[in-house]
Short mmCIF file of C-alpha atoms in Angstrom, two decimals:
data_model
loop_
_atom_site.label_atom_id
_atom_site.label_comp_id
_atom_site.label_asym_id
_atom_site.label_seq_id
_atom_site.Cartn_x
_atom_site.Cartn_y
_atom_site.Cartn_z
CA MET A 1122 83.00 148.37 45.11
CA PRO A 1123 80.88 149.22 48.23
CA GLN A 1124 82.60 148.69 51.62
CA GLN A 1125 81.89 145.32 53.43
CA HIS A 1126 79.64 145.84 56.33
CA ASP A 1127 77.46 143.43 58.58
CA VAL A 1128 74.05 143.76 56.85
CA VAL A 1129 72.45 144.51 60.31
CA ASP A 1130 74.83 147.36 60.86
CA LEU A 1131 74.41 148.68 57.33
CA LEU A 1132 70.55 148.62 57.41
CA THR A 1133 70.52 149.99 60.91
CA ALA A 1134 72.77 153.16 59.68
CA ASP A 1135 70.06 153.58 56.88
CA HIS A 1136 67.48 153.83 59.37
CA ARG A 1137 69.22 156.45 61.31
CA GLU A 1138 69.89 158.51 58.18
CA VAL A 1139 66.06 158.36 57.18
CA GLN A 1140 65.29 159.48 60.78
CA GLU A 1141 67.61 162.43 60.46
CA LEU A 1142 66.15 163.36 57.08
CA PHE A 1143 62.57 163.33 58.92
CA GLU A 1144 64.01 165.32 61.75
CA GLY A 1145 65.55 167.82 59.15
CA TYR A 1146 62.03 168.15 57.55
CA ARG A 1147 60.27 168.80 61.09
CA THR A 1148 62.66 171.67 61.98
CA SER A 1149 63.02 173.30 58.69
CA ALA A 1150 60.75 176.32 57.90
CA ASP A 1151 61.93 176.78 54.41
CA PRO A 1152 59.61 175.49 51.80
CA GLY A 1153 62.34 174.90 49.24
CA GLU A 1154 64.62 173.14 51.78
CA ARG A 1155 61.55 170.94 52.93
CA ARG A 1156 60.87 169.94 49.47
CA LEU A 1157 64.42 168.86 48.69
CA LEU A 1158 64.41 166.77 52.10
CA MET A 1159 61.41 165.07 50.99
CA GLU A 1160 63.01 164.24 47.69
CA GLN A 1161 65.95 163.04 49.74
CA ILE A 1162 63.58 160.76 51.91
CA THR A 1163 61.90 159.32 48.79
CA VAL A 1164 65.16 158.07 47.27
CA GLU A 1165 66.60 156.83 50.44
CA ILE A 1166 63.20 154.84 51.09
CA VAL A 1167 63.33 153.40 47.60
CA ARG A 1168 67.11 152.59 47.84
CA HIS A 1169 66.67 150.75 51.22
CA SER A 1170 63.28 149.05 49.77
CA VAL A 1171 64.82 147.81 46.53
CA ALA A 1172 67.93 146.40 48.20
CA GLU A 1173 65.85 144.55 51.10
CA GLU A 1174 63.42 143.14 48.38
CA GLN A 1175 66.26 141.72 46.32
CA TYR A 1176 68.50 140.28 49.17
CA LEU A 1177 67.25 140.57 52.67
CA TYR A 1178 63.70 139.37 52.71
CA PRO A 1179 64.69 136.06 50.68
CA THR A 1180 67.18 135.58 53.32
CA VAL A 1181 64.43 136.18 56.11
CA ARG A 1182 62.10 133.73 54.48
CA LYS A 1183 64.70 131.01 54.84
CA ALA A 1184 66.39 131.84 58.09
CA LEU A 1185 63.59 132.74 60.19
CA PRO A 1186 60.93 130.23 61.26
CA ASN A 1187 58.13 132.52 60.36
CA GLY A 1188 60.05 134.20 57.66
CA ASP A 1189 57.45 134.41 55.09
CA GLU A 1190 54.86 136.35 57.27
CA VAL A 1191 57.61 138.55 58.72
CA ALA A 1192 58.90 139.33 55.11
CA GLU A 1193 55.51 139.97 53.74
CA GLN A 1194 54.44 142.27 56.81
CA GLU A 1195 57.58 144.28 56.16
CA MET A 1196 57.09 144.48 52.34
CA GLU A 1197 53.71 145.69 52.66
CA GLU A 1198 54.84 148.56 55.09
CA LEU A 1199 57.38 149.82 52.33
CA SER A 1200 54.75 149.53 49.78
CA GLU A 1201 52.47 151.66 51.83
CA ALA A 1202 55.26 154.12 52.21
CA GLU A 1203 55.93 154.34 48.54
CA ARG A 1204 52.00 154.83 48.14
CA ILE A 1205 52.19 157.74 50.47
CA LEU A 1206 55.02 159.18 48.66
CA GLY A 1207 53.11 159.24 45.23
CA ASP A 1208 50.26 161.08 47.35
CA LEU A 1209 52.67 163.54 48.63
CA GLU A 1210 54.10 164.35 44.95
CA ARG A 1211 50.78 165.72 43.89
CA LEU A 1212 50.65 168.28 46.67
CA ASP A 1213 52.55 171.40 47.20
CA THR A 1214 54.39 171.64 50.42
CA ALA A 1215 52.30 174.63 51.42
CA ASP A 1216 49.02 172.42 51.11
CA ARG A 1217 48.06 171.61 54.75
CA ARG A 1218 47.39 168.11 53.84
CA PHE A 1219 51.10 167.73 52.95
CA ASP A 1220 52.36 167.81 56.65
CA ALA A 1221 49.60 165.28 57.68
CA LEU A 1222 50.68 162.83 55.02
CA VAL A 1223 54.52 163.36 56.31
CA ARG A 1224 53.43 162.36 59.68
CA GLU A 1225 51.59 159.34 58.36
CA LEU A 1226 54.80 158.45 56.41
CA TYR A 1227 56.88 158.90 59.36
CA ASP A 1228 54.74 156.55 61.25
CA VAL A 1229 54.82 153.87 58.60
CA VAL A 1230 58.56 154.14 58.27
CA SER A 1231 58.92 154.09 62.01
CA MET A 1232 56.89 150.97 62.25
CA HIS A 1233 59.10 149.27 59.58
CA ILE A 1234 62.22 150.35 61.66
CA ARG A 1235 60.80 148.86 64.73
CA GLY A 1236 59.78 145.71 62.86
CA GLU A 1237 63.42 145.15 61.62
CA GLU A 1238 65.16 146.03 64.58
CA ASP A 1239 63.30 144.56 67.19
CA VAL A 1240 62.49 141.14 65.32
CA ILE A 1241 64.54 140.61 62.21
CA PHE A 1242 67.87 141.85 63.17
CA PRO A 1243 68.35 140.00 66.36
CA GLU A 1244 67.21 136.84 64.41
CA LEU A 1245 70.06 137.34 61.85
CA ARG A 1246 72.49 137.82 64.36
CA GLU A 1247 71.43 134.50 66.21
CA ARG A 1248 70.94 132.51 62.88
CA LEU A 1249 73.62 133.85 60.48
CA THR A 1250 77.23 133.49 60.92
CA PRO A 1251 79.34 136.80 61.05
CA GLU A 1252 80.62 135.81 57.45
CA GLU A 1253 77.15 135.13 56.13
CA ARG A 1254 76.21 138.65 57.41
CA MET A 1255 79.00 140.33 55.83
CA ALA A 1256 78.24 138.67 52.47
CA LEU A 1257 74.80 139.65 52.61
CA GLY A 1258 75.60 143.19 53.48
CA LEU A 1259 77.99 143.30 50.47
CA ARG A 1260 75.26 142.31 48.17
CA VAL A 1261 72.68 144.93 49.97
CA GLY A 1262 75.44 147.71 49.78
CA GLU A 1263 75.95 146.92 45.88
CA ALA A 1264 72.18 147.18 45.32
CA LYS A 1265 72.19 150.40 47.07
CA SER A 1266 75.04 151.74 45.27
CA ALA A 1267 73.14 151.40 41.95
CA THR A 1268 70.58 153.78 42.89
CA PRO A 1269 70.47 157.45 42.12
CA THR A 1270 71.16 159.85 45.04
CA GLU A 1271 69.83 163.08 43.21
CA PRO A 1272 66.36 162.43 41.89
CA TYR A 1273 65.21 166.00 41.74
CA PRO A 1274 65.69 168.28 38.68
CA GLY A 1275 68.74 170.63 38.92
CA GLY A 1276 71.40 168.40 40.04
CA THR A 1277 73.43 169.38 43.05
CA GLN A 1278 71.48 171.12 45.60
CA GLY A 1279 70.49 169.14 48.79
CA ARG A 1280 73.02 166.55 49.40
CA GLY A 1281 75.54 168.13 46.86
CA THR A 1282 78.48 166.30 45.19
CA GLN A 1283 80.37 165.27 48.26
CA GLY A 1284 79.87 162.06 50.29
CA ARG A 1285 76.72 160.31 48.93
CA GLY A 1286 76.31 163.06 46.09
CA THR A 1287 77.06 162.74 42.40
CA GLN A 1288 80.53 161.95 42.47
CA GLY A 1289 81.14 158.69 40.64
CA ARG A 1290 78.11 159.08 38.13
CA GLY A 1291 79.63 162.20 36.42
CA THR A 1292 77.69 165.42 36.46
CA GLN A 1293 79.32 167.04 33.51
CA GLY A 1294 77.37 167.96 30.55
CA GLY A 1295 74.02 168.17 32.56
CA GLY A 1296 74.46 165.06 34.70
CA THR A 1297 73.96 162.60 31.74
CA GLN A 1298 77.22 160.38 32.11
CA GLY A 1299 76.97 157.03 33.70
CA ARG A 1300 73.49 155.67 33.06
CA GLY A 1301 72.33 158.50 30.92
CA THR A 1302 68.94 160.16 31.16
CA ARG A 1303 66.66 157.64 29.60
CA ASN A 1304 65.70 156.24 33.07
CA ASN A 1305 67.38 158.73 35.26
CA PRO A 1306 64.56 160.41 37.26
CA SER A 1307 66.87 163.68 37.41
CA SER A 1308 65.97 164.09 33.47
CA HIS A 1309 62.18 164.35 34.29
CA SER A 1310 60.44 167.42 35.58
CA GLY A 1311 58.50 167.66 38.60
CA GLY A 1312 59.30 166.53 42.25
CA VAL A 1313 57.96 165.87 45.52
CA GLY A 1314 56.23 168.85 47.15
CA ASP A 1315 56.27 171.13 43.99
CA GLY A 1316 52.66 170.66 43.01
CA VAL A 1317 53.69 169.33 39.81
CA SER A 1318 51.75 166.33 38.61
CA ASN A 1319 53.91 163.73 36.76
CA GLU A 1320 52.44 160.79 34.95
CA ARG A 1321 53.99 158.46 37.65
CA PRO A 1322 55.28 159.09 41.15
CA LEU A 1323 58.84 159.78 41.75
CA ALA A 1324 59.50 156.65 43.59
CA GLU A 1325 58.14 154.67 40.51
CA ARG A 1326 60.61 156.72 38.33
CA VAL A 1327 63.61 155.83 40.90
CA ARG A 1328 62.60 152.10 40.38
CA GLU A 1329 62.53 152.36 36.78
CA TRP A 1330 66.00 153.95 36.84
CA LEU A 1331 67.25 150.95 38.84
CA SER A 1332 66.08 148.36 36.29
CA GLY A 1333 67.35 150.46 33.17
#
């Protein structure tokens, strides 16, 4: 079971993690590492998005005076981020358009972060009790824990098996324990920045994995 956290603290930590991944991409000169970082960014964004869509935004709609408007704006930004991720998957990291799209993605994600941290989170601290924020944080944490942490083929590069890696889901036998390979994006070929065209973008395949 995920640890209990105030939902504001939990999602703020998510934001910092994604920002660190973007910084890692910006400072890396290794094409393989940059590709893996973008795949990690893809999964973090989808994990974050799914959890917020399921639990945060329904609460925002009820708790904030203009909750419907605020929730719709944030969801539009997350949808735009996933659209850009789909465009990135169709390009190789060596393509000069790739970095331009990454900058566009960073701008959209940064706007999303500012909207939550400057508007939504202060309102939630004011309008929800600590107990309510903890309960919401638990639900968000459970939704996030159901998502894959290694979408790219090959298994254990990048984050590895420690921390947020593959422990708990099982990596023996080619990583097929747990949910198996039917919906697991790890079982599909292609990934962000490798120039392999997939029928559907990685972000969509991660979402399918979540609903399997």
